[in-house]
Coordinates of C-alpha atoms in Angstrom, one line a residue:
Chain A
M18 CA 14.0 -3.3 -14.5
L19 CA 13.5 -4.3 -10.9
K20 CA 11.9 -7.7 -10.1
Y21 CA 8.2 -7.3 -8.9
D22 CA 9.1 -8.4 -5.2
D23 CA 12.2 -6.0 -5.2
A24 CA 9.8 -3.1 -6.6
L25 CA 7.6 -3.7 -3.7
D26 CA 10.2 -3.9 -0.9
L27 CA 11.5 -0.3 -2.2
I28 CA 7.7 0.9 -2.8
F29 CA 6.8 -0.1 1.0
R30 CA 9.9 1.1 2.6
A31 CA 9.7 4.3 1.0
L32 CA 6.1 4.9 2.3
A33 CA 6.9 3.7 5.4
D34 CA 7.9 7.3 6.7
P35 CA 5.6 10.2 7.2
A36 CA 7.9 13.1 5.6
R37 CA 8.2 10.9 2.3
R38 CA 4.3 10.4 2.5
A39 CA 3.6 14.0 2.6
M40 CA 5.9 14.7 -0.1
V41 CA 4.0 12.0 -2.4
E42 CA 0.9 13.6 -1.1
R43 CA 2.1 17.2 -2.3
L44 CA 3.2 15.6 -5.8
T45 CA -0.1 14.1 -6.6
S46 CA -1.9 17.3 -6.6
R47 CA 1.0 19.1 -9.0
P48 CA 4.5 19.0 -10.0
A49 CA 7.0 20.8 -7.3
T50 CA 10.3 22.1 -6.9
V51 CA 12.5 20.7 -3.9
S52 CA 12.2 24.0 -2.2
E53 CA 8.3 23.6 -2.1
L54 CA 8.4 20.3 -1.2
A55 CA 10.8 21.4 1.6
R56 CA 9.1 24.3 2.7
P57 CA 6.2 22.4 5.2
L58 CA 8.8 19.7 6.2
P59 CA 10.6 20.4 9.8
M60 CA 14.2 19.1 8.3
S61 CA 17.0 20.7 6.7
M62 CA 17.5 20.7 3.0
P63 CA 20.2 17.7 3.0
A64 CA 17.3 15.4 4.8
V65 CA 14.8 16.7 2.0
F66 CA 17.2 15.6 -0.6
Q67 CA 17.7 11.9 1.5
H68 CA 14.1 11.6 1.2
L69 CA 13.6 12.4 -2.3
Q70 CA 16.4 10.0 -3.1
V71 CA 14.7 7.1 -1.4
L72 CA 11.5 8.0 -3.4
E73 CA 13.0 8.2 -6.7
G74 CA 14.9 5.0 -5.9
A75 CA 11.6 3.3 -5.5
G76 CA 10.2 4.8 -8.7
L77 CA 7.7 7.1 -7.0
V78 CA 9.0 10.2 -8.0
R79 CA 11.2 11.5 -10.7
S80 CA 13.0 15.0 -10.5
E81 CA 14.8 17.0 -13.4
K82 CA 17.0 19.8 -13.0
V83 CA 16.7 22.9 -15.2
G84 CA 19.5 25.4 -14.4
R85 CA 19.5 25.8 -10.5
V86 CA 15.8 24.6 -10.1
R87 CA 15.1 20.9 -9.4
T88 CA 11.4 20.0 -9.9
C89 CA 9.9 16.9 -8.9
Q90 CA 6.6 14.8 -10.3
I91 CA 4.8 11.8 -9.2
E92 CA 5.3 8.3 -11.0
P93 CA 2.0 6.9 -10.5
R94 CA 3.0 3.4 -12.0
A95 CA 4.7 2.6 -8.6
L96 CA 1.8 3.7 -6.4
R97 CA -0.7 1.6 -8.5
L98 CA 1.7 -1.5 -8.2
A99 CA 1.4 -1.0 -4.3
E100 CA -2.3 -0.4 -4.6
A101 CA -2.8 -3.7 -6.8
W102 CA -1.0 -5.7 -4.2
L103 CA -3.3 -4.6 -1.4
E104 CA -6.2 -4.9 -3.7
A105 CA -5.4 -8.6 -4.5
R106 CA -5.2 -9.5 -0.6
R107 CA -8.8 -7.7 -0.1
T108 CA -10.2 -9.6 -2.8
T109 CA -8.9 -13.0 -1.7
W110 CA -10.0 -12.0 1.8
E111 CA -13.5 -11.0 0.8
T112 CA -14.0 -14.0 -1.4
R113 CA -13.2 -16.3 1.7
L114 CA -15.9 -14.4 3.8
E115 CA -18.5 -14.6 0.9
R116 CA -17.9 -18.6 0.9
L117 CA -17.9 -18.8 4.6
G118 CA -21.2 -16.7 4.6
E119 CA -22.5 -19.3 1.6
V120 CA -21.8 -22.1 4.0
L121 CA -23.1 -20.7 6.9
S122 CA -26.4 -19.7 5.2
Q123 CA -26.9 -23.1 3.6
P124 CA -29.9 -25.5 5.3
S125 CA -28.4 -28.0 7.6
S126 CA -27.6 -31.5 6.3
P127 CA -30.7 -34.2 6.8
D128 CA -28.4 -35.8 9.7
A129 CA -28.3 -32.4 11.6
N130 CA -32.2 -31.8 11.0
G131 CA -32.8 -35.5 12.3
E132 CA -30.5 -34.5 15.3
R133 CA -32.4 -31.6 15.9
S134 CA -35.9 -33.1 15.5
R135 CA -35.3 -35.9 18.1
Chain B
M13 CA -4.7 3.4 19.7
L14 CA -2.0 4.2 17.4
K15 CA -2.1 7.7 15.6
Y16 CA -3.2 7.5 11.9
D17 CA 0.6 8.3 10.7
D18 CA 2.3 5.8 13.0
A19 CA 0.1 3.1 11.9
L20 CA 0.9 3.6 8.2
D21 CA 4.6 3.9 9.0
L22 CA 4.2 0.3 10.6
I23 CA 2.2 -1.1 8.5
F24 CA 4.1 -0.2 5.1
R25 CA 7.5 -1.1 6.9
A26 CA 5.9 -4.4 7.6
L27 CA 5.0 -4.6 4.0
A28 CA 8.3 -4.0 2.8
D29 CA 9.5 -7.5 3.2
P30 CA 9.0 -10.3 0.5
A31 CA 8.8 -13.1 3.5
R32 CA 6.3 -11.3 5.5
R33 CA 4.3 -10.1 2.4
A34 CA 4.1 -13.8 1.5
M35 CA 2.8 -14.6 5.4
V36 CA 0.1 -11.9 4.8
E37 CA -0.7 -13.5 1.3
R38 CA -1.0 -17.0 2.9
L39 CA -3.5 -15.6 5.7
T40 CA -5.5 -13.9 3.3
S41 CA -7.0 -17.5 2.5
R42 CA -7.4 -18.9 5.5
P43 CA -5.7 -18.9 9.1
A44 CA -2.5 -20.8 9.7
T45 CA -0.5 -22.3 12.4
V46 CA 3.1 -20.8 12.7
S47 CA 4.5 -24.2 11.2
E48 CA 2.2 -23.9 8.2
L49 CA 3.4 -20.4 7.8
A50 CA 7.2 -21.2 8.2
R51 CA 7.0 -24.1 5.8
P52 CA 7.6 -22.7 2.1
L53 CA 9.8 -20.0 3.6
P54 CA 13.7 -20.4 3.7
M55 CA 14.4 -19.4 7.0
S56 CA 14.7 -20.7 10.7
M57 CA 11.7 -20.9 13.1
P58 CA 13.0 -17.9 15.0
A59 CA 13.6 -15.8 12.1
V60 CA 9.7 -16.9 11.2
F61 CA 8.6 -15.6 14.9
Q62 CA 10.4 -12.5 14.1
H63 CA 8.8 -11.6 11.2
L64 CA 5.5 -12.6 13.0
Q65 CA 6.2 -9.9 15.6
V66 CA 6.5 -7.2 13.1
L67 CA 3.2 -7.9 11.4
E68 CA 1.5 -8.3 14.7
G69 CA 3.0 -5.2 16.0
A70 CA 1.7 -3.4 12.8
G71 CA -1.6 -4.9 13.4
L72 CA -1.7 -6.8 10.3
V73 CA -2.1 -10.2 11.9
R74 CA -3.0 -11.6 15.3
S75 CA -2.1 -14.7 16.3
E76 CA -3.7 -17.1 19.4
K77 CA -1.8 -20.0 21.3
V78 CA -3.9 -23.0 22.2
G79 CA -2.0 -25.5 24.0
R80 CA 1.5 -25.6 22.2
V81 CA -0.2 -24.4 18.9
R82 CA -0.2 -21.0 17.9
T83 CA -2.5 -20.2 14.9
C84 CA -2.3 -16.7 13.0
Q85 CA -5.2 -14.9 11.4
I86 CA -4.8 -11.4 8.9
E87 CA -6.7 -8.2 10.5
P88 CA -8.0 -7.0 7.3
R89 CA -8.6 -3.6 8.9
A90 CA -4.7 -2.7 8.6
L91 CA -4.5 -3.7 5.1
R92 CA -7.6 -1.5 4.2
L93 CA -6.0 1.6 6.1
A94 CA -2.7 1.3 3.7
E95 CA -5.0 0.7 0.6
A96 CA -7.2 3.7 1.4
W97 CA -4.1 6.1 1.7
L98 CA -3.1 4.7 -1.8
E99 CA -6.4 5.4 -3.2
A100 CA -6.7 8.8 -2.4
R101 CA -3.5 9.5 -3.5
R102 CA -4.8 7.9 -6.9
T103 CA -7.7 9.8 -7.0
T104 CA -6.0 13.2 -6.4
W105 CA -3.8 12.1 -9.2
E106 CA -6.5 11.0 -11.7
T107 CA -8.5 14.3 -10.9
R108 CA -5.6 16.5 -11.7
L109 CA -5.3 14.6 -15.1
E110 CA -9.0 15.2 -15.7
R111 CA -8.8 18.5 -15.2
L112 CA -5.2 18.9 -17.6
G113 CA -7.6 16.9 -20.3
E114 CA -10.5 19.5 -19.8
V115 CA -8.0 22.5 -20.4
L116 CA -6.4 21.0 -23.2
S117 CA -9.7 20.1 -24.9
Q118 CA -11.2 23.7 -24.5
P119 CA -11.6 25.5 -27.9
S120 CA -8.5 28.1 -27.9
S121 CA -9.3 31.6 -27.3
P122 CA -10.6 33.9 -30.1
D123 CA -7.1 35.7 -29.8
A124 CA -5.4 32.6 -30.4
N125 CA -7.9 31.5 -33.5
G126 CA -7.3 35.0 -34.8
E127 CA -3.5 34.4 -34.7
R128 CA -4.0 31.2 -36.1
S129 CA -6.3 32.5 -39.4
R130 CA -3.7 35.2 -40.4

């Protein structure tokens, strides 16, 4: 199994391409054959296969060949791993904002009041 | 302003590196100078500056130089953009699972029942 950091490297790198995101987007609705995945994309079949390899390498998609047809489906765990990383960053950021808000809403210290009433 | 797809390309590419993720992680807690960001990272200052450029190019971080000190802070909007994309994929996927669950929990058709009771 990949280390957490290596897994995130591969997932984020795989998602850094609009064609691969379009393939992921398509597969979250339902499984698809490689031809179905390729249809809306302005590229050759070898290019589609290369993108598919990157997605499979990142654990975002898995595919299975039955006869001459390769069918792909999403692997939701990899998507969740990336989302969880981003969510953890947002939580840290929001906690920091809340703390800042609390500090700013606290009444001024006696010294500061004294200063102000002079 | 960047197009949505171009923005996501840059954000996901920027996050596909453990050192850059470490910098983002550090900055969600509080702003930091470039030296503070560099301290835990096993790399030269020019390498840190290169990573910082990638993060700034993706809109994940902004920095400001006052005197000789450059201070960096997080730009939460870019993180939210990436999280929203992943969340939308998860929602589609979960809706599909729910529908599948509904279909499977429906009582069998009369024909099928007839078939079974024979």
